[in-house]
Rosetta silent file (secondary structure, phi, psi, omega in degrees, C-alpha in Angstrom):
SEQUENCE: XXXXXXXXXXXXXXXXXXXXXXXXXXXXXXXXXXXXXXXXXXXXXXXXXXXXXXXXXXXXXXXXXXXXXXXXXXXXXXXXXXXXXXXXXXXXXXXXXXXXXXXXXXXXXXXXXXXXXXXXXXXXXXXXXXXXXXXXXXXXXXXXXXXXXXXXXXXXXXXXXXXXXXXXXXXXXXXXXXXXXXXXXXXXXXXXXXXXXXXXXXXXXXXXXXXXXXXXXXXXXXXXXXXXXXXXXXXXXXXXXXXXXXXXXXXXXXXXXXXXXXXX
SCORE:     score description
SCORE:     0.000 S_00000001
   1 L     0.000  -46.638  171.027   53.778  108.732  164.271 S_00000001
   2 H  -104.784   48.279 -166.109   51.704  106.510  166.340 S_00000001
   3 H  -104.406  -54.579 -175.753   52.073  103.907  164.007 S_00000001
   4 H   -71.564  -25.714 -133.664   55.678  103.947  164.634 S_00000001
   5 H  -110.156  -56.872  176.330   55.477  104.698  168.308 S_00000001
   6 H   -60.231  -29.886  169.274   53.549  101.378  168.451 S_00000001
   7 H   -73.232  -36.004  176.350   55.758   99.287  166.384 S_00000001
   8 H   -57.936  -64.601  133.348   58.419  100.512  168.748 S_00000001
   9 H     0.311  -63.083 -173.377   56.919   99.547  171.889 S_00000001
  10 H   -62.395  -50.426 -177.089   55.912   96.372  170.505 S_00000001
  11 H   -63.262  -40.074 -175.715   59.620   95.270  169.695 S_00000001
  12 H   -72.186  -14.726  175.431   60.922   96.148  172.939 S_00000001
  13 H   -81.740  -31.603 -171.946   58.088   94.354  174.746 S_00000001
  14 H   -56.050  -46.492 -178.849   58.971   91.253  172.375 S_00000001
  15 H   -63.243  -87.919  168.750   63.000   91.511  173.278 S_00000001
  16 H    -4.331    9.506 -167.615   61.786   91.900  176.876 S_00000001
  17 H  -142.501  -40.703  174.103   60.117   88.335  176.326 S_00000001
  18 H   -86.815   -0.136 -174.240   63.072   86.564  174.744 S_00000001
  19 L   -96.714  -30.553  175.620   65.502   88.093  177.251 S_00000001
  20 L   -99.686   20.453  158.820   63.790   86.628  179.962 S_00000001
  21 L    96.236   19.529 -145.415   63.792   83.143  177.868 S_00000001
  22 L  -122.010  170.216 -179.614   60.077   83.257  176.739 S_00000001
  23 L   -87.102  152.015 -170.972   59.112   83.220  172.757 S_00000001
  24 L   -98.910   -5.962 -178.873   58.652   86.432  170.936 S_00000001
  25 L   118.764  156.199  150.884   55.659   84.893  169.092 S_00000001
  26 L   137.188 -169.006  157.266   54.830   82.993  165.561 S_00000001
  27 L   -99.823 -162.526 -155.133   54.975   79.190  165.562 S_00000001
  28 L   -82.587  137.197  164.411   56.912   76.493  166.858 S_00000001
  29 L   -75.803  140.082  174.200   60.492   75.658  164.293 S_00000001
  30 L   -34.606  154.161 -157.993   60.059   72.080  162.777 S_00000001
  31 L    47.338   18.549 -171.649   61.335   69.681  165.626 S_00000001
  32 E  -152.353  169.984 -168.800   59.624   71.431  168.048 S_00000001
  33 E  -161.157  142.608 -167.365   56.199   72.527  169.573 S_00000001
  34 E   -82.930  117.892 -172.952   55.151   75.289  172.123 S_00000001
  35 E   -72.582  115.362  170.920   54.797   75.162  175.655 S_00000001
  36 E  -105.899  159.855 -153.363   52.565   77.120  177.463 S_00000001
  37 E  -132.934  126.208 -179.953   53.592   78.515  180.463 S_00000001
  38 E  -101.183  146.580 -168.189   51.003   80.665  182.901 S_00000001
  39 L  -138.247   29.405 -168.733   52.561   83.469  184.947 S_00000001
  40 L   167.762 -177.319  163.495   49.745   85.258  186.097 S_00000001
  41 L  -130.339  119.758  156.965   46.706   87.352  186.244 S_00000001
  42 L   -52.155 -173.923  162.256   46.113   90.579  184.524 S_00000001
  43 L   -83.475  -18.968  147.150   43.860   93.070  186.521 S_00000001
  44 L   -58.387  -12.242  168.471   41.072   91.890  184.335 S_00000001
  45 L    89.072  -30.370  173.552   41.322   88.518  185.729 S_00000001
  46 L   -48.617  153.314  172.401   42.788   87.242  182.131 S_00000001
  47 L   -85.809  156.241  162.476   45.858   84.732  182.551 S_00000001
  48 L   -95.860  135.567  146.750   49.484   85.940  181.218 S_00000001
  49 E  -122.133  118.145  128.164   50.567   82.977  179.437 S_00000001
  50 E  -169.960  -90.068 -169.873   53.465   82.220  177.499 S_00000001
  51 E  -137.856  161.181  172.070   55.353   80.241  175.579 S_00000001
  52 E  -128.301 -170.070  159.640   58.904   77.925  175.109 S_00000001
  53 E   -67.679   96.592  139.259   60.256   75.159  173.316 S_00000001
  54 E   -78.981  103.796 -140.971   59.709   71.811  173.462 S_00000001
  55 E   -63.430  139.777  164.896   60.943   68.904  171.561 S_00000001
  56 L   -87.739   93.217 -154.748   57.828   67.422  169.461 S_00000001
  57 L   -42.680  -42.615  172.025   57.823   63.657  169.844 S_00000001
  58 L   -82.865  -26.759  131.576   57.089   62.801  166.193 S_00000001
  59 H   -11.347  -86.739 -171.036   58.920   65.544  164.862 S_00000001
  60 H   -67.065   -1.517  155.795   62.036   66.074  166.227 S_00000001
  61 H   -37.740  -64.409 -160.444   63.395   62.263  165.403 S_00000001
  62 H   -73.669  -36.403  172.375   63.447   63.262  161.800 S_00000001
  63 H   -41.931  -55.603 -151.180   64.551   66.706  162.410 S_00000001
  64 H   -64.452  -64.773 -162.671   67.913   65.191  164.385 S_00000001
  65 H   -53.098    1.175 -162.988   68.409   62.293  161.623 S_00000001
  66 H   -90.381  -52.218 -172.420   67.820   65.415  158.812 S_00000001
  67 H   -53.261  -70.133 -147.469   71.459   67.369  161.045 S_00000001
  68 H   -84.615   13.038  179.712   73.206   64.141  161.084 S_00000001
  69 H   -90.024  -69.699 -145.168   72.664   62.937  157.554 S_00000001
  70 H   -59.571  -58.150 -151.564   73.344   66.762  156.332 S_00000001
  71 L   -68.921  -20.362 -170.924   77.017   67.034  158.867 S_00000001
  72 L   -79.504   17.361 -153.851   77.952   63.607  157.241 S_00000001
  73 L    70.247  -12.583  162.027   77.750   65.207  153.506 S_00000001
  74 L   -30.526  146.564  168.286   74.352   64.263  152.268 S_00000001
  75 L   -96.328  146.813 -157.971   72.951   66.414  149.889 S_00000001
  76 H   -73.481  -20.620 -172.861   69.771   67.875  150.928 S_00000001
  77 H   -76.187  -12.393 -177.266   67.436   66.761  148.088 S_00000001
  78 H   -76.131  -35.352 -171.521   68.896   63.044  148.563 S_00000001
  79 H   -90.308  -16.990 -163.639   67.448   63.354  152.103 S_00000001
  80 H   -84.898  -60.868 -171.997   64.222   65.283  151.559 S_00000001
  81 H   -37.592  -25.329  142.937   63.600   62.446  148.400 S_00000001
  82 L   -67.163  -27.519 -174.062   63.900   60.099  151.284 S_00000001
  83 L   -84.037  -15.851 -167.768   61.827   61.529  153.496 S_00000001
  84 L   -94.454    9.610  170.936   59.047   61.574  150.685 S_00000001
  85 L  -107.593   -5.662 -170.545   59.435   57.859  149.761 S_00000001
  86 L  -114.732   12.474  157.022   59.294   57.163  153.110 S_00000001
  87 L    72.424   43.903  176.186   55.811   59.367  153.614 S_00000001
  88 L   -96.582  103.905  159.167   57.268   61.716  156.331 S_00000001
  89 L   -37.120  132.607  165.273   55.241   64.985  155.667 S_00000001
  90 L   -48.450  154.088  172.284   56.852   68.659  155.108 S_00000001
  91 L   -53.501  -49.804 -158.305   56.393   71.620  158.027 S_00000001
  92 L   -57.803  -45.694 -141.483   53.636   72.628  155.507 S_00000001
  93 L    98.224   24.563 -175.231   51.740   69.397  155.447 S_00000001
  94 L   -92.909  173.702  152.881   52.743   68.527  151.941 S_00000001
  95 L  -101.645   28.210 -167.485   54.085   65.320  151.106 S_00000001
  96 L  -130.566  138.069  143.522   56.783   66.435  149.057 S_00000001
  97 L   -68.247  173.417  150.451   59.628   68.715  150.534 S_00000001
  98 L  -101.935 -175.960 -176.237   61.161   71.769  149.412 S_00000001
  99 H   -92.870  -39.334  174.205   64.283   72.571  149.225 S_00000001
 100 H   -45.277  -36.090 -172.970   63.647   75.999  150.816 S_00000001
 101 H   -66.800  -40.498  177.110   62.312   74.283  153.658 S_00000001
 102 H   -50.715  -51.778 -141.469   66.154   72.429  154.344 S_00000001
 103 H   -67.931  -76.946  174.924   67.712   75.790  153.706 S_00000001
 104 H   -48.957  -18.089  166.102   65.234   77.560  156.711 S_00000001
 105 H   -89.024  -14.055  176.094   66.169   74.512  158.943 S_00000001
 106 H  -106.923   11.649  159.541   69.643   75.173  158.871 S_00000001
 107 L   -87.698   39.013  153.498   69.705   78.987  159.553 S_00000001
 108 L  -118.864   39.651  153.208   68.180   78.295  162.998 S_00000001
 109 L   -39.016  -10.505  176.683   71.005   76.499  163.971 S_00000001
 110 L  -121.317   12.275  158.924   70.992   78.546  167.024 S_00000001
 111 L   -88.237  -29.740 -165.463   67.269   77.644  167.738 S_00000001
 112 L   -77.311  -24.198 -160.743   68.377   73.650  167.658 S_00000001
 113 L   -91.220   23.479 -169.459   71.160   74.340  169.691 S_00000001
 114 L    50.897   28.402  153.728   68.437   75.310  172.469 S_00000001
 115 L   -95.878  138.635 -161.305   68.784   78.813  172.168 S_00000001
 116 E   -90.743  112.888 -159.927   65.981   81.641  171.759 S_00000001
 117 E   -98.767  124.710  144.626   66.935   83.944  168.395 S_00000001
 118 E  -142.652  160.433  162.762   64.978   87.266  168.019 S_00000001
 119 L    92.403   13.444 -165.330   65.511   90.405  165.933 S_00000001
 120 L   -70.998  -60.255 -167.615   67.282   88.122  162.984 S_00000001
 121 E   -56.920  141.224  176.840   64.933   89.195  160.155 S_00000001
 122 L  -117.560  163.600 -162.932   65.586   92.454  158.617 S_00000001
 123 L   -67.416  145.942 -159.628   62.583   94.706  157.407 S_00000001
 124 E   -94.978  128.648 -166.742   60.725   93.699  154.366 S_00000001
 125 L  -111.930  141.328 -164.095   60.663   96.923  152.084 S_00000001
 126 L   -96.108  166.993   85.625   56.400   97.111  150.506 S_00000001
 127 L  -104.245  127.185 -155.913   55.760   98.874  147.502 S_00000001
 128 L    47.622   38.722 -168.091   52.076   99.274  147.137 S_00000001
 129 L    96.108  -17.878 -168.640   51.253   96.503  149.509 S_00000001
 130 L  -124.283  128.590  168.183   53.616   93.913  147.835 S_00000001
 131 L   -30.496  119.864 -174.239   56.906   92.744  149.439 S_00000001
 132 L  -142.979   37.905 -178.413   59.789   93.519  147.150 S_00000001
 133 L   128.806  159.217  147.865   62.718   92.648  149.189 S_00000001
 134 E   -94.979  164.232 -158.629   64.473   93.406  152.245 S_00000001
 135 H   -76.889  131.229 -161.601   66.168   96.708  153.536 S_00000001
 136 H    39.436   21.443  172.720   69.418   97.217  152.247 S_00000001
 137 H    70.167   38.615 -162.882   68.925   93.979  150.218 S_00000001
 138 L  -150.069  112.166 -167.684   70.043   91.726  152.747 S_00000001
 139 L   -88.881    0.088  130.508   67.567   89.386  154.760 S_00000001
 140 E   -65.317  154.247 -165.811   69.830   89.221  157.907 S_00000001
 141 L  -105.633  131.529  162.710   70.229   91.837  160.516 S_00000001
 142 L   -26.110  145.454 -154.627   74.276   91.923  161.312 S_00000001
 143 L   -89.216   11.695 -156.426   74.182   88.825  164.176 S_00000001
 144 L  -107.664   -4.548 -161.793   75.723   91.454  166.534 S_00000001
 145 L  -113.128  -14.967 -177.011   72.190   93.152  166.224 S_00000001
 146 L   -71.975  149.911  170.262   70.491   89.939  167.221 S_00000001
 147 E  -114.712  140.309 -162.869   69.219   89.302  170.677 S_00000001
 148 E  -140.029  144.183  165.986   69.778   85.666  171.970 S_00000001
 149 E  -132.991  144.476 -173.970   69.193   83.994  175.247 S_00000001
 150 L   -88.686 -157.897 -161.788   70.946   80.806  175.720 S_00000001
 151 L   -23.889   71.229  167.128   69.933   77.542  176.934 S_00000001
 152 L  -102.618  -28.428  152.108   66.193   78.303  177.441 S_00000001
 153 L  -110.917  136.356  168.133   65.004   74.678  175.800 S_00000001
 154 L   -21.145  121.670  164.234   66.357   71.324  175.619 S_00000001
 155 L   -67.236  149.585  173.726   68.990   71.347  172.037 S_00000001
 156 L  -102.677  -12.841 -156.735   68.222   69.003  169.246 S_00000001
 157 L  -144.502  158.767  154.162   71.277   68.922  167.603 S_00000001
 158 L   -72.131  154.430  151.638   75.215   69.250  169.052 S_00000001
 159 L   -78.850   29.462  155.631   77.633   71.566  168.506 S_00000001
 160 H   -92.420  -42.200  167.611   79.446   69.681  166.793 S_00000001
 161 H   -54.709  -40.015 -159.281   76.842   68.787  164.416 S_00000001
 162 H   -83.657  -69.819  172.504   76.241   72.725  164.101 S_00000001
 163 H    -1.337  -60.700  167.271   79.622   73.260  163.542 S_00000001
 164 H   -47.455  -75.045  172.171   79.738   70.792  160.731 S_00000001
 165 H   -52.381  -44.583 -179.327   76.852   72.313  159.386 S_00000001
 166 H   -51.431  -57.433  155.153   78.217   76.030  159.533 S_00000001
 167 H     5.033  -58.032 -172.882   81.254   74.736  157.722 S_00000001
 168 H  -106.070   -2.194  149.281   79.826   73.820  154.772 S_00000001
 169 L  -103.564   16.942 -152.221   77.799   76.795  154.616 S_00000001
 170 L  -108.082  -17.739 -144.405   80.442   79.285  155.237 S_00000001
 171 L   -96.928  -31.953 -176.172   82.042   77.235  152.143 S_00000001
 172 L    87.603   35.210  146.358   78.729   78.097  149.659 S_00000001
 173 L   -40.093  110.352  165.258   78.504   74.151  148.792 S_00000001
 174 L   -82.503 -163.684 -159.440   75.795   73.651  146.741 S_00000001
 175 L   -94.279 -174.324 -168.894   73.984   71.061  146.662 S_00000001
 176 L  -101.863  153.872 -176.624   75.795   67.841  144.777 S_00000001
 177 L   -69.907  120.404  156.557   73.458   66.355  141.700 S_00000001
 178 L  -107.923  121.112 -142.499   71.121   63.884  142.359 S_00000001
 179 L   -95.201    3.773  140.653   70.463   61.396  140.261 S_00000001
 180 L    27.480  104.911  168.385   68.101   59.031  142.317 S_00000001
 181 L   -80.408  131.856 -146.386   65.116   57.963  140.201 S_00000001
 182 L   -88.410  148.647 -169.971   61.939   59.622  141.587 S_00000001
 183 L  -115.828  141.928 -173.446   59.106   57.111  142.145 S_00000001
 184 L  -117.704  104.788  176.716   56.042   57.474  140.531 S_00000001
 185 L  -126.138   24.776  158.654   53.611   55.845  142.585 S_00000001
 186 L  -111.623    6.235  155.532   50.140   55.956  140.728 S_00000001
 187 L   -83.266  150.018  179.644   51.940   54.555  137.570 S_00000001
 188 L    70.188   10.711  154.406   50.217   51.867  135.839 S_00000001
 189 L  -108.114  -16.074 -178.047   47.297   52.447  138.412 S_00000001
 190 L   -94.721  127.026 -174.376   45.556   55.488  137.619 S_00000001
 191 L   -71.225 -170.253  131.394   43.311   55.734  134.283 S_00000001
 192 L   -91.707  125.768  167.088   43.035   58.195  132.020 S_00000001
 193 L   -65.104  -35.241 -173.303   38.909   59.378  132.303 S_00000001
 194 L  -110.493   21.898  169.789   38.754   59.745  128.173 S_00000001
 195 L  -134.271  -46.955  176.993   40.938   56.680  126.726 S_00000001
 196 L    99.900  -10.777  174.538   40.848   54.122  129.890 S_00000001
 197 L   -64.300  148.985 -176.306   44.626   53.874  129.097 S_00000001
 198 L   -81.607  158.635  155.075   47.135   53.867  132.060 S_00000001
 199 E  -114.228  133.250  179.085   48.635   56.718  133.283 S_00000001
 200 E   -91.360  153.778 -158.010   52.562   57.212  133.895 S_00000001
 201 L  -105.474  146.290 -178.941   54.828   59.176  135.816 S_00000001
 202 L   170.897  121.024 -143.948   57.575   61.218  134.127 S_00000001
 203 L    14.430   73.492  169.244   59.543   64.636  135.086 S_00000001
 204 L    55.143   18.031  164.263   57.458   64.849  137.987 S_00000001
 205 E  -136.949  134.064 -167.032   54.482   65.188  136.118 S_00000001
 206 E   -71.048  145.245  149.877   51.775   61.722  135.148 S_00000001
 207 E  -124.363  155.109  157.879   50.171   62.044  131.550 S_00000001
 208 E   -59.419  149.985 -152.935   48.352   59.203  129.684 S_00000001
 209 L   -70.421  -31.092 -146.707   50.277   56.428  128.166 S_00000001
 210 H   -74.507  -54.250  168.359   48.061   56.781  125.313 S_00000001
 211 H    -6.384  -46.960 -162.928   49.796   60.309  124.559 S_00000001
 212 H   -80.702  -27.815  157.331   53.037   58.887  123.950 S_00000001
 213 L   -29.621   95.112  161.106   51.909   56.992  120.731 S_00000001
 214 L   -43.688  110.456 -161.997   52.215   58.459  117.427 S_00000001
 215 L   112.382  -10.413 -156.574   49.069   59.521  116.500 S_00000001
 216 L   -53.252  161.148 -174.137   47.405   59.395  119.611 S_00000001
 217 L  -138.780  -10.509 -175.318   44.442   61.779  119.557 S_00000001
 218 L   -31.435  139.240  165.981   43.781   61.322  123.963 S_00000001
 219 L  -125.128   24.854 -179.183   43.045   64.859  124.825 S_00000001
 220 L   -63.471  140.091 -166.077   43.256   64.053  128.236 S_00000001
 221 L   -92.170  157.217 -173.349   45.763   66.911  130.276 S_00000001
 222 L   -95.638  173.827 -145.056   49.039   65.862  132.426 S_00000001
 223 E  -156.487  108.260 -167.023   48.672   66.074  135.990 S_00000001
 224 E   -42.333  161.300  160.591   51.387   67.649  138.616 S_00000001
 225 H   -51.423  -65.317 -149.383   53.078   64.632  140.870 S_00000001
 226 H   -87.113  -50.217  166.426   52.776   66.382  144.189 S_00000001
 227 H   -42.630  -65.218 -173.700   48.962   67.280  143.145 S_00000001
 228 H   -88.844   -6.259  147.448   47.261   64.391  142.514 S_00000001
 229 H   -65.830  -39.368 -164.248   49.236   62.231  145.252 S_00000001
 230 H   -66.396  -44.699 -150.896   48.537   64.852  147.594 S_00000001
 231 H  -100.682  -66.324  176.121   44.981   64.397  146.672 S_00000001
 232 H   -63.123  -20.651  173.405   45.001   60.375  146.471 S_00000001
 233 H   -78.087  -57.366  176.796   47.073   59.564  149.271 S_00000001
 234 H   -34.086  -43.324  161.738   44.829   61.919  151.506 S_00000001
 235 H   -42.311  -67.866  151.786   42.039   59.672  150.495 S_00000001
 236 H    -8.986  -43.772 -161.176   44.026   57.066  151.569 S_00000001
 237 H  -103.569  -51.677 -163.100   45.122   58.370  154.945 S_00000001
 238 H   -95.719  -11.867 -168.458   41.267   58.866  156.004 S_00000001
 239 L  -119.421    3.219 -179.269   39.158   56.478  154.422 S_00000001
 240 L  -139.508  -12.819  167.864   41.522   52.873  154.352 S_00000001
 241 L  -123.350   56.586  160.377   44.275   53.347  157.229 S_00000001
 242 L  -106.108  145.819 -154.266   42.549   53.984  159.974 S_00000001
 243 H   -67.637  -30.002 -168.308   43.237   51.635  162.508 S_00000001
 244 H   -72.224  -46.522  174.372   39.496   49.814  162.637 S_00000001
 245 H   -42.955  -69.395 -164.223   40.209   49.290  158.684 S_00000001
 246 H   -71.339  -37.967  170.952   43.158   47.476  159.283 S_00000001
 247 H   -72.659  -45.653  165.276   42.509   45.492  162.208 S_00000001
 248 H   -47.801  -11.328  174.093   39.684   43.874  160.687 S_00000001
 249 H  -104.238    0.826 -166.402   41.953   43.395  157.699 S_00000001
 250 H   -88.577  -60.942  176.712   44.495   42.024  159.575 S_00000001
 251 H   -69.579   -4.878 -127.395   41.931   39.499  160.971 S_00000001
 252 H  -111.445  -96.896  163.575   40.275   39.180  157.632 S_00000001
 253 H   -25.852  -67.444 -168.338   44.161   37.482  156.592 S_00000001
 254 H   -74.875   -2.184  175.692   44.892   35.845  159.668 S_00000001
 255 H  -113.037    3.113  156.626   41.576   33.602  159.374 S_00000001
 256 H   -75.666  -51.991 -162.330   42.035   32.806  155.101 S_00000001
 257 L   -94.570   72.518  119.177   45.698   31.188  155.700 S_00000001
 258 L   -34.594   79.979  163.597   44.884   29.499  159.008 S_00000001
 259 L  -131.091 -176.951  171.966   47.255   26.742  158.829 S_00000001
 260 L   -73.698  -21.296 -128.481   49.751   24.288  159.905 S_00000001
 261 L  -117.236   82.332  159.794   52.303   25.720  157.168 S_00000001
 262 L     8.827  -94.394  176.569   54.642   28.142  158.346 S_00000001
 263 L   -21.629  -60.171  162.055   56.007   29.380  155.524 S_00000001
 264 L   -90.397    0.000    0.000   52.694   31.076  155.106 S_00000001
């Protein structure tokens, strides 16, 4: 009972927080990052603080071009397979999206549109501890059940854009095939540790070359895509493009071809 009595409480303190424009808690939605806001002193001398929306300057670019690729008809894996050739990181921190992730950026269509959404989610029914669904099998709450405050942060997207998008989800479009070829971008650089043979990229996962041979005996193992860039690019990121690395590599270049000769 006061398990419940506390769960009760709590939601009504939360709606009480979005009604007056303020976040109900969690993090920030992809294109956006949290503001804190101080309103106070407890009687303990702690500050109340808390929090809104803000657009996130590196963020919310790709968020907007992600709406206005998507209202024009892109398909979403054509755009996330762009964003990952073009080495714009996932909400997770991966470098590969999901698809799940597009999907969760367009139901907050009424977060982009600079409105504050609580009370959406409907309860997650446990057995023994492990999540096995939502309550009455349906992971929206009827939207009439939702509580929304409008324009409490600067929109990311139009309505017209949202529009667009609702449209084609009201329609159930899936997504269209895409047949793109996926870049492999550790083939023909990465060994194999027991043959010395290269290794190649191929349905998303590298194996040695040597493999492919009839007869091959390599007993070297294939190696996920998203893993071992994820692992070698990080390397990458911290130990050769950092800015002192480059400018010294920059000058390193601009003092071999010192010349009269354009062209180079």
């Amino acid at each position: 009972i006061h398990s419940q009595q506390s769960k009760v409480k709590g939601v009504a303190s939360m709606k009480q927080n979005v009604q007056q424009g303020f976040r109900a808690g969690g993090r920030a939605p992809y294109g956006y990052r949290l503001k804190e806001i101080e309103l106070g002193t407890h009687r303990d001398g702690q500050s109340i603080v808390k929090t809104k929306l803000e657009p996130d300057p590196e963020t919310s670019p790709i968020l907007r071009e992600y709406f206005e690729r998507r209202a024009k008809g892109e398909a979403r894996r054509a755009i996330l397979e762009d964003f990952y050739r073009r080495g714009i990181p996932s909400y997770s921190g991966r470098r590969r999206w999901a698809i799940s992730s597009a999907k969760a950026i367009e139901d907050n269509l009424e977060v982009y549109l600079g409105h504050t959404v609580f009370f959406r989610h409907n309860e997650k029914v446990k057995v023994q501890g492990k999540c096995e669904g939502y309550l009455h099998g349906k992971k929206w709450r009827p939207k009439e059940e939702w509580v929304v405050t409008e324009n409490t942060h600067e929109p990311l997207i139009s309505e017209e854009i949202a529009a667009k998008i609702r449209e084609v989800k009201a329609k159930g479009i899936r997504d269209t095939p895409y047949q793109a070829k996926r870049v492999y971008a550790l083939s023909g650089t990465m060994k194999c540790a027991q043959c010395g043979e290269n290794y190649t990229g191929d349905s998303g996962i590298y194996r040695c070359s040597a493999r492919k041979r009839v007869g091959a005996q390599c007993p070297n193992h294939d190696i996920a895509q998203g893993k071992v860039e994820d692992a070698v690019f990080s390397v990458v990121d911290q130990q050769i493009l950092n800015f002192k690395n480059i400018n010294a590599f920059i000058k390193r270049v601009k003092s071999r071809f010192k010349t009269d000769k354009s062209e180079i």
